[in-house]
PDB file of C-alpha atoms in Angstrom:
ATOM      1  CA  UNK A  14     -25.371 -11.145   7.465  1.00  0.00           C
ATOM      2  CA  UNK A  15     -25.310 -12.387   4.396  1.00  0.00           C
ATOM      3  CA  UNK A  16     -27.824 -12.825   1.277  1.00  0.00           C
ATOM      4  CA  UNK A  17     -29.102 -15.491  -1.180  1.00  0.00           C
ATOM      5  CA  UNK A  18     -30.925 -15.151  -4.098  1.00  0.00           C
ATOM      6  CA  UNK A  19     -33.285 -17.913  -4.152  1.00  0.00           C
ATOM      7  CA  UNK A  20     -35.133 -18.677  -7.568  1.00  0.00           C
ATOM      8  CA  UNK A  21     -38.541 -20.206  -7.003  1.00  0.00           C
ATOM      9  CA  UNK A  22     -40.669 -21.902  -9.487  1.00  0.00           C
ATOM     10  CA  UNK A  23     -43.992 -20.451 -10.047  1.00  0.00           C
ATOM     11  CA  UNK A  24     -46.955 -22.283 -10.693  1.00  0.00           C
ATOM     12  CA  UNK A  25     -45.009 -25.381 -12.886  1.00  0.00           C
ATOM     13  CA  UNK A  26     -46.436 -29.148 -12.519  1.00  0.00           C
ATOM     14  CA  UNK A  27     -42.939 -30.943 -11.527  1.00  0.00           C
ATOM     15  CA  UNK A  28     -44.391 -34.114 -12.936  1.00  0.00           C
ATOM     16  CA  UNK A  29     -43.424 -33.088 -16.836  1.00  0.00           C
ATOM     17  CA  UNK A  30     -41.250 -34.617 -19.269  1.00  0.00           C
ATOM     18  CA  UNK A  31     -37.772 -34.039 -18.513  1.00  0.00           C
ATOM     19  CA  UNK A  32     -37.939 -31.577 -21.898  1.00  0.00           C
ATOM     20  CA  UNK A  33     -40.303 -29.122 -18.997  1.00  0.00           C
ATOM     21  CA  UNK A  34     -36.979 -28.883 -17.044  1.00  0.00           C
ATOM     22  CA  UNK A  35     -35.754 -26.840 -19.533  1.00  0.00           C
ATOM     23  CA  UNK A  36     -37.486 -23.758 -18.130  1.00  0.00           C
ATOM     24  CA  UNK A  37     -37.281 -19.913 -19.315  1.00  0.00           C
ATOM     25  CA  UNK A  38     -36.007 -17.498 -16.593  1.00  0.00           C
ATOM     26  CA  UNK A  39     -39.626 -15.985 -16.744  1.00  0.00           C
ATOM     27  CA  UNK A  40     -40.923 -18.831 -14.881  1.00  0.00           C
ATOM     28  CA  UNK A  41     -38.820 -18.235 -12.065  1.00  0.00           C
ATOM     29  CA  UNK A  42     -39.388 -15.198  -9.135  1.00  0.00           C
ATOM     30  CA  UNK A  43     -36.344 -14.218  -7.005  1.00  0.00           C
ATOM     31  CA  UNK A  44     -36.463 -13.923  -3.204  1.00  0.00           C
ATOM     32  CA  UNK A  45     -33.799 -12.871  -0.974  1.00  0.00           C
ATOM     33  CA  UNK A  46     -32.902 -15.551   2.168  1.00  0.00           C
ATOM     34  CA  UNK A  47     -30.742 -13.833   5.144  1.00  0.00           C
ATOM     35  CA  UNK A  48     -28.611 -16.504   6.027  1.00  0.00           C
ATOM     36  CA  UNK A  49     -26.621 -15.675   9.423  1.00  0.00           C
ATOM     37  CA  UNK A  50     -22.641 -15.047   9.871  1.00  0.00           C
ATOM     38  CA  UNK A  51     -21.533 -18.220  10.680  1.00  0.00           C
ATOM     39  CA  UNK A  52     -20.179 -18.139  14.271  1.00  0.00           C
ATOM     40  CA  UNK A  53     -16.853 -16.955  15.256  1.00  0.00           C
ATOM     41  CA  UNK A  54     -14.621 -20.418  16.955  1.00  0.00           C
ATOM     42  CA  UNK A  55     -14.774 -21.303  20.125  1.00  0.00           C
ATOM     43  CA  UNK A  56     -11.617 -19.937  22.416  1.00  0.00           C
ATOM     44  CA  UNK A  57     -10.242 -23.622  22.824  1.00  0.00           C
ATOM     45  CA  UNK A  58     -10.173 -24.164  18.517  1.00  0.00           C
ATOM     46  CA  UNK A  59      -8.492 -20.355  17.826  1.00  0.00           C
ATOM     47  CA  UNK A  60      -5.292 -21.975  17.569  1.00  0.00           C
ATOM     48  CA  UNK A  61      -6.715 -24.326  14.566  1.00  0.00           C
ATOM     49  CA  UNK A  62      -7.374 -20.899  12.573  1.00  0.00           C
ATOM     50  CA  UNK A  63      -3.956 -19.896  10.721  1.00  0.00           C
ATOM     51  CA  UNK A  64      -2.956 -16.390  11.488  1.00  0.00           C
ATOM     52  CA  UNK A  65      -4.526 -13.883   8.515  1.00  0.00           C
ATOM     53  CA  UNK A  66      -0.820 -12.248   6.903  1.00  0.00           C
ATOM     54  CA  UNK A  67      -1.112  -8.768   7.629  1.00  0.00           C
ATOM     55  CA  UNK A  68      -0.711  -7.083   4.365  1.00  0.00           C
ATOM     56  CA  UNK A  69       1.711  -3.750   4.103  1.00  0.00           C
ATOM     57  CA  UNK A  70       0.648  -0.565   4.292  1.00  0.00           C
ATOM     58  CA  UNK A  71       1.633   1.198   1.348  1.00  0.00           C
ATOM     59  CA  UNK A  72       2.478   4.213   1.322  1.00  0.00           C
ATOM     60  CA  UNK A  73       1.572   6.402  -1.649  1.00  0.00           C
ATOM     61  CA  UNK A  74      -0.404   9.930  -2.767  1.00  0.00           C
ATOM     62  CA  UNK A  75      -0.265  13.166  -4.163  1.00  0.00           C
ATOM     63  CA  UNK A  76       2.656  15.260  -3.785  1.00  0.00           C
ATOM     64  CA  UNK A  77       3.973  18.516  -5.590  1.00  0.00           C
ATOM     65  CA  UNK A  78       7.225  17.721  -6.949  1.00  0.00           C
ATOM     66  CA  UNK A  79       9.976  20.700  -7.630  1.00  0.00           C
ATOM     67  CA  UNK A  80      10.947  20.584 -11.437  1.00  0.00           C
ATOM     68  CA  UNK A  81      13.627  22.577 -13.177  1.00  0.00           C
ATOM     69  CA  UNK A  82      12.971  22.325 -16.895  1.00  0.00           C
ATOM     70  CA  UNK A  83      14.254  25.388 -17.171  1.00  0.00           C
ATOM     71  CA  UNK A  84      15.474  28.912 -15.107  1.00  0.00           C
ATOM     72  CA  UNK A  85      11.820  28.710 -13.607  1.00  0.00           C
ATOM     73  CA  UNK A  86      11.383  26.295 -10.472  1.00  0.00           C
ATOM     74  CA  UNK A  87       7.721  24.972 -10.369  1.00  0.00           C
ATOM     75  CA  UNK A  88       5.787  22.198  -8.390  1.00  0.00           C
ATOM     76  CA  UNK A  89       3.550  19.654 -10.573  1.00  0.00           C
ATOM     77  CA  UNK A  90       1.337  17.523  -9.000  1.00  0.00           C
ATOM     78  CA  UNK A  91       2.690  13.982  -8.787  1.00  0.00           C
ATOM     79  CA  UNK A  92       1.379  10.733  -7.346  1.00  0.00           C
ATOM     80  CA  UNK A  93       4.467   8.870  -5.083  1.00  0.00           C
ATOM     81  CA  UNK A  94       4.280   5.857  -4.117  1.00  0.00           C
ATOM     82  CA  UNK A  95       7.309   3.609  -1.848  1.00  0.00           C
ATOM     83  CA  UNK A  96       8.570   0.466  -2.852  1.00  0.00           C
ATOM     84  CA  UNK A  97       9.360  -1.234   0.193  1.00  0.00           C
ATOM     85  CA  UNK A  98      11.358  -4.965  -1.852  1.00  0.00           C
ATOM     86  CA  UNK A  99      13.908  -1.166  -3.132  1.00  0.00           C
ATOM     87  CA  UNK A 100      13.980   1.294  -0.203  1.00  0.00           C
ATOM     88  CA  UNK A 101      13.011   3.795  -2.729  1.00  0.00           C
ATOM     89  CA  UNK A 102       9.982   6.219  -3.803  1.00  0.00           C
ATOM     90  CA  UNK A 103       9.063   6.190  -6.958  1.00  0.00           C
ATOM     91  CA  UNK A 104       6.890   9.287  -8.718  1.00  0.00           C
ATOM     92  CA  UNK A 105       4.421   9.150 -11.596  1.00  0.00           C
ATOM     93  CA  UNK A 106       2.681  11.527 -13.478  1.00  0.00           C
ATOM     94  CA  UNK A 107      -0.741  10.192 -12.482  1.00  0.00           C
ATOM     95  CA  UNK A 108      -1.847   7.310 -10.690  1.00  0.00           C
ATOM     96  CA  UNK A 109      -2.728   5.467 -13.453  1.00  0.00           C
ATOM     97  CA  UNK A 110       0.895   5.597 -14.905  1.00  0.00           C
ATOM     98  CA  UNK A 111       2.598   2.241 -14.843  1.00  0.00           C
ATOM     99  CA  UNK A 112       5.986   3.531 -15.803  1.00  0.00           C
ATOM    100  CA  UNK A 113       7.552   5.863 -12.991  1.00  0.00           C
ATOM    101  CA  UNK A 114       8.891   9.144 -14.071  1.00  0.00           C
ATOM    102  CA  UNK A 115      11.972   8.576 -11.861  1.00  0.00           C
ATOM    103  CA  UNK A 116      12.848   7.297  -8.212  1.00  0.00           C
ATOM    104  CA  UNK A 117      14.721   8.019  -5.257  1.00  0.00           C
ATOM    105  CA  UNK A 118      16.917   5.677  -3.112  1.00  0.00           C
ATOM    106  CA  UNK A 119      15.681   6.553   0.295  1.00  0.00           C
ATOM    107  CA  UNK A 120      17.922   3.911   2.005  1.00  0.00           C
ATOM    108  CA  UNK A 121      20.593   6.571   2.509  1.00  0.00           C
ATOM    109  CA  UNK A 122      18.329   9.818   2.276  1.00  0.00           C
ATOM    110  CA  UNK A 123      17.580  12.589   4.860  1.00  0.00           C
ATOM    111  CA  UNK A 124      14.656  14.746   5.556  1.00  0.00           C
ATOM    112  CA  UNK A 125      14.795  18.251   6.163  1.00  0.00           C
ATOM    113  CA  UNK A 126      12.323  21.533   6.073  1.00  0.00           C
ATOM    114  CA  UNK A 127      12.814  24.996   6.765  1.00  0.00           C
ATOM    115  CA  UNK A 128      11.197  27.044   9.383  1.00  0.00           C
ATOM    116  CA  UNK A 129      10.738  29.787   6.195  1.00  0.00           C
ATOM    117  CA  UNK A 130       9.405  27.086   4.255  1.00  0.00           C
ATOM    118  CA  UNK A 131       7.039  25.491   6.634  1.00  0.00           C
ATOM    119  CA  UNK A 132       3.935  27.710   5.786  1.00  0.00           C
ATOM    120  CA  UNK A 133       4.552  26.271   2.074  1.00  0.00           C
ATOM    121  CA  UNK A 134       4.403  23.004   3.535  1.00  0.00           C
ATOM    122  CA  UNK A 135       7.782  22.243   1.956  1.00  0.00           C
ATOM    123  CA  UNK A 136      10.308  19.027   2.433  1.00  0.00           C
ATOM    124  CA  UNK A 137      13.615  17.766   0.945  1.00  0.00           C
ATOM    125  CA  UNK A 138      15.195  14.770   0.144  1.00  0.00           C
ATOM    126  CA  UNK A 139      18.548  14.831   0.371  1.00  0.00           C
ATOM    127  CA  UNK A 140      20.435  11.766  -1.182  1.00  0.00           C
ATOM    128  CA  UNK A 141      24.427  11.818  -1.792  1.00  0.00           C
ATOM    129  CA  UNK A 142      24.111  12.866  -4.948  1.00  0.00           C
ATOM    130  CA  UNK A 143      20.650  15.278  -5.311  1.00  0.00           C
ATOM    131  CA  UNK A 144      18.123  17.090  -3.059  1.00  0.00           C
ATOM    132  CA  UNK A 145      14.568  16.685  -4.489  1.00  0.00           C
ATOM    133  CA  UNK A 146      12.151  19.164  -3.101  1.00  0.00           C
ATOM    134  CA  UNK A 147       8.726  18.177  -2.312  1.00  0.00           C
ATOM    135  CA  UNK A 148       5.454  20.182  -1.253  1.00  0.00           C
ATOM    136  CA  UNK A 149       2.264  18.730   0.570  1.00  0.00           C
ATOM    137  CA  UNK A 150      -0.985  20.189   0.709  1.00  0.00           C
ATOM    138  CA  UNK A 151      -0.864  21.073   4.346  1.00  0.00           C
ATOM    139  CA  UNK A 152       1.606  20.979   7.328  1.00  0.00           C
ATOM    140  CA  UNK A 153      -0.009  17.900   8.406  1.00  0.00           C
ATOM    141  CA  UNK A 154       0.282  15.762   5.463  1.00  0.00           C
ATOM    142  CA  UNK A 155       4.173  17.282   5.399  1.00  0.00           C
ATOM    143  CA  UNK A 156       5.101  15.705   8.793  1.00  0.00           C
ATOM    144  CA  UNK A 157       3.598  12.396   7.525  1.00  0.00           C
ATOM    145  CA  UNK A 158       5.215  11.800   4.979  1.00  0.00           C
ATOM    146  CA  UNK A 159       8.636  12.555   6.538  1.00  0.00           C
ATOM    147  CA  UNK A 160       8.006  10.581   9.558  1.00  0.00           C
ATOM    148  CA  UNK A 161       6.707   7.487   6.929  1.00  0.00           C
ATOM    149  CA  UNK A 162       9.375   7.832   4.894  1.00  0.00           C
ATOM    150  CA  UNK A 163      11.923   7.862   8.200  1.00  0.00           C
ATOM    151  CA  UNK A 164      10.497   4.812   9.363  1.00  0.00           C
ATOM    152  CA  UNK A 165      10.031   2.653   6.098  1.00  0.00           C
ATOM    153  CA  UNK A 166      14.325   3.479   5.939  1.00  0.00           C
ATOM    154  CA  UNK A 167      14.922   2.579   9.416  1.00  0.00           C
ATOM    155  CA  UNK A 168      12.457  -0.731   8.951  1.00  0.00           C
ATOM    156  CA  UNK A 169      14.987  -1.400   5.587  1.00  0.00           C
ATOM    157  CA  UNK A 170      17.730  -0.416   7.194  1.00  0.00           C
ATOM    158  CA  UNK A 171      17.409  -3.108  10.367  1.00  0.00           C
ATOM    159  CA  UNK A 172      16.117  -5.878   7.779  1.00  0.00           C
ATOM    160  CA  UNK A 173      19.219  -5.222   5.872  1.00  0.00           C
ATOM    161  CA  UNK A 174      21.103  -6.488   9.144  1.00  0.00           C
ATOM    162  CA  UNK A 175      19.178  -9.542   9.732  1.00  0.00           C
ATOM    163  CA  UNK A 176      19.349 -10.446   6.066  1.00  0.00           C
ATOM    164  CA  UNK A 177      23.531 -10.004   6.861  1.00  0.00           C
ATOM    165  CA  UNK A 178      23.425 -12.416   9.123  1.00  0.00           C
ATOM    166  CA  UNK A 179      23.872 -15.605   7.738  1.00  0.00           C
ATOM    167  CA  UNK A 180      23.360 -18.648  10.035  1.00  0.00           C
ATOM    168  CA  UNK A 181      26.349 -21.406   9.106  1.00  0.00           C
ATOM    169  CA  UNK A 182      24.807 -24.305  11.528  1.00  0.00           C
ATOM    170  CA  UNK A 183      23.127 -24.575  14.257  1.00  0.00           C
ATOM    171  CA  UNK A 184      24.228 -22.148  17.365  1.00  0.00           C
ATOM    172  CA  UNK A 185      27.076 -20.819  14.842  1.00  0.00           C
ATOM    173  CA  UNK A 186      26.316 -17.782  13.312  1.00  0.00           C
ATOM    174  CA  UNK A 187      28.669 -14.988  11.148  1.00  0.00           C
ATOM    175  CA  UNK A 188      27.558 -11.547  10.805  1.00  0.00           C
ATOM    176  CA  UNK A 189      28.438 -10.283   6.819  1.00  0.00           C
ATOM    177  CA  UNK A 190      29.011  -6.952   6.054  1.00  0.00           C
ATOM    178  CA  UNK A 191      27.849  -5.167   3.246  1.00  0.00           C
ATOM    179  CA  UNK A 192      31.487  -5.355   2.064  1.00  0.00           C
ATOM    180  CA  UNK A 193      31.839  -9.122   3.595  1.00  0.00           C
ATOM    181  CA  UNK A 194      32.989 -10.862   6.507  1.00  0.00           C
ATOM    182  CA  UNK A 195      32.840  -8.798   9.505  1.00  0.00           C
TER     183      UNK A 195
END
């Protein structure tokens, strides 16, 4: 349902000069109208309504990030978030950052944990040329993120073929490789 605020006028002669019109907000009282949902379409006019664009789930949140300032190895707290246009996840400070502290190309990454890590709640990811280590706060959230993270590659990964595929005219299509004609 939804609700209208509906000024009434209290107690004023409505056959006054037009310089009466010019009212002061005390002279008016508020009451609230329910007005109904309007009702949903009939089956036979559905296909009159344009589909509503699902929007993408992002994928973002806390995460404990490994950090090697120096001979120590510590986890700080930071919020990571996936770009889905780059194949990559980006990592802030806070959540309110707008600059990322870095970001990882996860087009080509792997996933991996350790059975003597998994209490810890511990995950890598490996790229060709670094392994970033990550902690989650429970064992849960850990096999989320990995299996989110597997599936935004693979979705980038198979759009990355049909963007390959370049259509010359009709029927007549050439598949390009990343390194050109195939």
């Amino acid at each position: 349902y939804y609700f209208v605020c509906m000024a009434e006028d209290q107690g004023k002669d409505n056959s006054s000069s037009s310089n009466d019109n010019l009212r002061s907000d005390s002279n008016l009282s508020s009451e609230w109208e329910v007005i109904p949902e309007p009702p949903t379409p009939l089956e036979e006019h559905k296909h009159l309504i344009p589909p509503v664009a699902e929007k993408p789930k992002l994928l973002c949140g806390y995460l404990k990030k490994e950090t090697t300032h120096s001979l120590i190895k510590t986890y700080r707290q930071r919020w990571v978030m996936f770009d889905d246009d780059r194949c990559c996840l980006l990592y802030y400070n806070t959540k309110a950052d707008t600059l990322p502290q870095g970001s990882i190309d996860i087009s080509t990454a792997t996933f991996a944990y350790s059975v003597e890590n998994l209490s810890k709640n511990q995950f890598e990811i490996q790229t060709p040329t670094f392994t970033y280590n990550f902690q989650a706060n429970t064992q849960e959230a850990m096999f989320q993120w990995i299996e989110a993270l597997q599936k935004k590659r693979r979705k980038f990964s198979h759009l990355k073929k049909e963007i390959a595929t370049v259509k010359m005219s009709k029927g007549n299509t050439v598949s390009v490789a990343p390194g050109g004609l195939v």
